Structures are given as C-alpha cells and as structure tokens.
CSV table of C-alpha atoms in Angstrom, one decimal:
chain,number,residue,atom,x,y,z
A,1,UNK,CA,9.0,9.0,-1.0
A,2,UNK,CA,10.0,5.4,-0.6
A,3,UNK,CA,9.2,2.6,1.9
A,4,UNK,CA,12.5,3.2,3.6
A,5,UNK,CA,10.8,5.7,6.0
A,6,UNK,CA,11.1,3.9,9.3
A,7,UNK,CA,9.8,6.6,12.0
A,8,UNK,CA,6.3,7.1,13.0
A,9,UNK,CA,4.8,9.8,15.1
A,10,UNK,CA,1.5,8.9,16.8
A,11,UNK,CA,-0.6,12.0,17.9
A,12,UNK,CA,-3.1,10.9,20.5
A,13,UNK,CA,-6.7,11.9,20.9
A,14,UNK,CA,-8.2,14.1,23.7
A,15,UNK,CA,-8.8,11.3,26.0
A,16,UNK,CA,-6.1,8.9,24.8
A,17,UNK,CA,-4.4,6.6,27.3
A,18,UNK,CA,-1.1,5.0,26.8
A,19,UNK,CA,-2.5,1.5,27.2
A,20,UNK,CA,-4.9,2.2,24.2
A,21,UNK,CA,-2.0,2.7,21.9
A,22,UNK,CA,0.3,0.1,23.4
A,23,UNK,CA,-0.6,-2.5,20.8
A,24,UNK,CA,0.0,0.1,17.9
A,25,UNK,CA,3.5,0.7,19.3
A,26,UNK,CA,4.4,-2.9,19.6
A,27,UNK,CA,3.0,-3.8,16.3
A,28,UNK,CA,5.1,-1.2,14.4
A,29,UNK,CA,8.2,-1.6,16.6
A,30,UNK,CA,8.2,-5.4,15.7
A,31,UNK,CA,8.3,-4.4,12.1
A,32,UNK,CA,11.4,-2.2,12.5
A,33,UNK,CA,9.7,1.2,13.0
A,34,UNK,CA,10.5,3.7,15.6
A,35,UNK,CA,7.4,5.1,17.1
A,36,UNK,CA,7.4,8.6,18.8
A,37,UNK,CA,4.2,9.6,20.6
A,38,UNK,CA,2.9,13.2,21.2
A,39,UNK,CA,0.8,13.7,24.3
A,40,UNK,CA,-0.9,16.8,25.6
A,41,UNK,CA,-3.3,17.9,28.5
A,42,UNK,CA,-6.5,19.4,27.4
A,43,UNK,CA,-7.5,20.3,30.9
A,44,UNK,CA,-4.5,22.6,31.5
A,45,UNK,CA,-3.3,23.6,27.9
A,46,UNK,CA,-5.0,25.9,25.3
A,47,UNK,CA,-5.4,24.8,21.8
A,48,UNK,CA,-2.8,27.3,20.6
A,49,UNK,CA,-0.3,25.9,23.1
A,50,UNK,CA,-0.8,22.3,22.2
A,51,UNK,CA,-0.6,23.4,18.5
A,52,UNK,CA,2.7,25.1,19.1
A,53,UNK,CA,4.1,22.2,21.0
A,54,UNK,CA,3.0,19.8,18.1
A,55,UNK,CA,4.7,22.0,15.5
A,56,UNK,CA,7.9,22.1,17.6
A,57,UNK,CA,7.7,18.3,18.2
A,58,UNK,CA,7.2,17.5,14.4
A,59,UNK,CA,9.9,20.0,13.5
A,60,UNK,CA,12.5,18.3,15.7
A,61,UNK,CA,11.4,14.8,14.3
A,62,UNK,CA,11.6,16.1,10.8
A,63,UNK,CA,15.1,17.5,11.4
A,64,UNK,CA,16.2,14.0,12.3
A,65,UNK,CA,14.9,12.4,9.0
A,66,UNK,CA,11.8,11.2,7.2
A,67,UNK,CA,8.8,10.1,9.1
A,68,UNK,CA,5.1,9.1,8.9
A,69,UNK,CA,2.4,10.5,11.0
A,70,UNK,CA,-0.8,9.0,12.6
A,71,UNK,CA,-3.3,11.4,14.0
A,72,UNK,CA,-5.9,9.5,16.2
A,73,UNK,CA,-9.2,11.1,16.9
A,74,UNK,CA,-8.6,14.8,17.7
A,75,UNK,CA,-4.9,14.2,17.2
A,76,UNK,CA,-5.7,14.2,13.6
A,77,UNK,CA,-7.3,17.6,13.7
A,78,UNK,CA,-4.2,18.9,15.5
A,79,UNK,CA,-2.0,17.2,12.9
A,80,UNK,CA,-4.0,18.9,10.1
A,81,UNK,CA,-3.7,22.4,11.7
A,82,UNK,CA,0.1,22.2,11.6
A,83,UNK,CA,1.0,20.1,8.7
A,84,UNK,CA,0.7,22.6,5.9
A,85,UNK,CA,2.4,25.2,7.9
A,86,UNK,CA,5.5,23.1,8.3
A,87,UNK,CA,8.4,23.6,5.8
A,88,UNK,CA,8.0,20.8,3.1
A,89,UNK,CA,11.0,18.9,4.2
A,90,UNK,CA,9.7,18.7,7.8
A,91,UNK,CA,6.2,17.3,6.8
A,92,UNK,CA,5.3,13.7,7.2
A,93,UNK,CA,5.8,11.6,4.1
A,94,UNK,CA,2.4,9.9,4.7
A,95,UNK,CA,-0.4,10.6,6.9
A,96,UNK,CA,-3.1,8.4,8.6
A,97,UNK,CA,-6.2,10.1,9.9
A,98,UNK,CA,-7.3,7.4,12.4
A,99,UNK,CA,-11.0,7.7,13.6
A,100,UNK,CA,-10.4,11.5,13.1
A,101,UNK,CA,-13.2,14.0,12.3
A,102,UNK,CA,-12.6,16.1,9.2
A,103,UNK,CA,-15.7,18.1,9.9
A,104,UNK,CA,-17.5,19.2,13.1
A,105,UNK,CA,-18.5,16.4,15.3
A,106,UNK,CA,-22.3,16.0,16.0
A,107,UNK,CA,-21.5,14.5,19.5
A,108,UNK,CA,-19.2,17.3,20.5
A,109,UNK,CA,-21.8,19.9,19.5
A,110,UNK,CA,-24.3,18.1,21.6
A,111,UNK,CA,-22.2,17.8,24.7
A,112,UNK,CA,-20.4,21.2,24.5
A,113,UNK,CA,-22.4,23.0,27.2
A,114,UNK,CA,-22.0,20.1,29.6
A,115,UNK,CA,-19.7,21.0,32.4
A,116,UNK,CA,-18.2,17.6,32.8
A,117,UNK,CA,-17.5,17.5,29.0
A,118,UNK,CA,-15.9,21.0,29.3
A,119,UNK,CA,-13.7,19.8,32.1
A,120,UNK,CA,-12.6,16.7,30.4
A,121,UNK,CA,-12.0,18.0,27.0
A,122,UNK,CA,-11.1,21.7,27.3
A,123,UNK,CA,-10.8,23.9,24.4
A,124,UNK,CA,-10.3,21.0,22.2
A,125,UNK,CA,-13.6,19.6,22.8
A,126,UNK,CA,-15.2,22.9,21.9
A,127,UNK,CA,-13.2,23.1,18.8
A,128,UNK,CA,-14.4,19.7,17.6
A,129,UNK,CA,-18.0,20.6,17.7
A,130,UNK,CA,-17.6,24.1,16.1
A,131,UNK,CA,-18.5,24.0,12.5
A,132,UNK,CA,-16.7,27.3,11.6
A,133,UNK,CA,-13.4,26.3,13.2
A,134,UNK,CA,-13.4,22.8,11.9
A,135,UNK,CA,-14.4,23.8,8.3
A,136,UNK,CA,-11.2,26.0,8.3
A,137,UNK,CA,-8.8,23.2,9.0
A,138,UNK,CA,-7.3,21.9,5.7
A,139,UNK,CA,-6.6,18.4,4.8
A,140,UNK,CA,-3.0,17.5,4.8
A,141,UNK,CA,-1.0,18.2,1.6
A,142,UNK,CA,1.0,15.1,2.5
A,143,UNK,CA,-0.4,11.9,0.9
A,144,UNK,CA,-3.1,10.8,3.5
A,145,UNK,CA,-5.8,8.1,4.1
A,146,UNK,CA,-8.7,8.3,6.4
A,147,UNK,CA,-9.3,5.0,8.4
A,148,UNK,CA,-12.6,5.2,10.4
A,149,UNK,CA,-14.5,2.6,12.5
A,150,UNK,CA,-18.1,1.3,12.3
A,151,UNK,CA,-19.4,-0.6,15.4
A,152,UNK,CA,-22.8,-2.3,15.8
A,153,UNK,CA,-23.2,-1.2,19.5
A,154,UNK,CA,-24.6,2.2,20.6
A,155,UNK,CA,-21.6,3.9,22.3
A,156,UNK,CA,-21.9,7.5,23.4
A,157,UNK,CA,-23.0,8.7,19.9
A,158,UNK,CA,-25.6,5.9,19.5
A,159,UNK,CA,-27.1,6.8,23.0
A,160,UNK,CA,-28.0,10.3,21.6
A,161,UNK,CA,-28.5,9.5,17.9
A,162,UNK,CA,-29.1,6.0,17.6
A,163,UNK,CA,-28.4,4.2,14.4
A,164,UNK,CA,-29.3,7.0,11.9
A,165,UNK,CA,-25.9,6.8,10.4
A,166,UNK,CA,-22.7,4.6,10.7
A,167,UNK,CA,-20.5,5.5,13.6
A,168,UNK,CA,-17.7,4.1,15.9
A,169,UNK,CA,-19.6,5.1,19.1
A,170,UNK,CA,-18.2,8.7,19.1
A,171,UNK,CA,-17.5,9.8,15.6
A,172,UNK,CA,-19.9,9.4,12.7
A,173,UNK,CA,-18.6,7.8,9.6
A,174,UNK,CA,-19.5,10.7,7.5
A,175,UNK,CA,-17.6,13.0,9.9
A,176,UNK,CA,-14.5,11.0,9.4
A,177,UNK,CA,-14.5,10.5,5.6
A,178,UNK,CA,-13.0,13.2,3.4
A,179,UNK,CA,-15.1,14.5,0.5
A,180,UNK,CA,-13.2,12.0,-1.9
A,181,UNK,CA,-13.4,8.4,-0.6
A,182,UNK,CA,-10.6,7.3,-2.7
A,183,UNK,CA,-8.3,7.0,0.2
A,184,UNK,CA,-10.7,6.0,3.0
A,185,UNK,CA,-10.9,2.6,4.7
A,186,UNK,CA,-13.7,1.5,7.1
A,187,UNK,CA,-12.9,-1.1,9.8
A,188,UNK,CA,-15.2,-2.8,12.2
A,189,UNK,CA,-13.9,-1.3,15.5
A,190,UNK,CA,-15.1,1.0,18.3
A,191,UNK,CA,-13.5,4.4,18.7
A,192,UNK,CA,-11.5,3.6,21.7
A,193,UNK,CA,-10.0,0.4,20.4
A,194,UNK,CA,-9.4,1.3,16.7
A,195,UNK,CA,-5.6,1.9,17.3
A,196,UNK,CA,-5.3,-1.7,18.4
A,197,UNK,CA,-7.6,-3.1,15.8
A,198,UNK,CA,-5.7,-5.7,13.7
A,199,UNK,CA,-7.4,-4.6,10.4
A,200,UNK,CA,-6.6,-0.9,11.1
A,201,UNK,CA,-3.0,-1.8,11.9
A,202,UNK,CA,-2.6,-3.8,8.6
A,203,UNK,CA,-4.2,-1.0,6.6
A,204,UNK,CA,-1.7,1.5,8.2
A,205,UNK,CA,1.1,-0.8,7.5
A,206,UNK,CA,0.0,-1.1,3.9
A,207,UNK,CA,-0.3,2.6,3.4
A,208,UNK,CA,3.2,3.2,4.9
A,209,UNK,CA,4.7,0.6,2.6
A,210,UNK,CA,3.4,2.0,-0.6
A,211,UNK,CA,6.3,3.4,-2.6
C-alpha cells in the first residue's frame, strides 16, 4: 500500500444525514480524494439486504482501483461484516472505524424494545445491541484505526447511564475501542458531529497518508 490511493468510501450510520457528512466530503475532495458514499434505509431493508448491497458496492469500487474506507457508527459494523469476505484485491487498503462500536452497545440494548427505536433503526438497531451477533463480527484484516468521541454533555447515552464511563452521547468509549489500543484515537466530539470534527478529519487524513 502507498499513499497514492485517492479514493474513499464513506459508509454512513443508521441515522446518518447527508449534511452531517458534507464537511467530511468537502475536506477530502479539497485534498484530491474522490469520495463515494454508501447509503441504506434501515426502515425498509433487512440487515442481509444492506450487507449484500454494501458487498456489491465495495466490489464495484474495488474493481475500479484501490480505495480506503470509513465506517461511521453502524456503518463500521456493516463494513466489518463484509470486509473479510471480499477477495483481497477488493478490500480497502486502510480502514477507519469512526465512532463505531466493536462490541454490543449498551444504549441499543436498553432501547431495543422501544417501538420508536425499532421503527427508526430496524434490524440494524437490534443487531447493535445483541452481544452474540456483535461478538461474531470480526475486526477488519485491512489495516485499521478506531477513532471515537468523548463529550462532556449527557447526550442520549448520558441520560440513561450518566458519566459512569466516557462516551460520545451514544456510544461508550469502551464500546468503540478494539482490545488493542495501539490504533485507537479519542477526539472531543459528540457522536453526530464526529464526521465533521477537525481533529477527527486530521487523524483520518494522517492514517490514509501513511505508507
């Protein structure tokens, strides 16, 4: 791998909005990257359907040349479910798990029986709070870094659990950190705005620029 890879795939989270990633796209396009975004509808698509669509999407991108991938929030879980199943030549050269849980989310587990949560997050929301399903999702075999947020305000997570652990308002820090912290980077940002956080963007750029 070398720093000549100039294409990025951004895989959004369950409730991701285009305006939330607009700064991310502008930031990297100004630096000469081509940014492709993968969207999905959790209210009308099953997990398996979304996973297949992502696999097809990454296969098409990979057939066009080398690329990096950023999985934001549940997008990182989706990325991990397909990454190791892709042919080696089709996998991203480097991966960023951005505010993305690598183990079951305490908040998702707490809210899983709420009708409004089920309506808004679909099967993906249930997946995120399921210890057994989340534990079976491997970390990428592409070089990867976890960038996660810490935030001094309560957020939804803090409303239920207070400040018993560091969190970004939705995902606890210890849910977003791999077992090895060698390639993990905290930034002071809330979950919704970490894709536009300057320090997160700089950390991603640095990771992609490593030869």
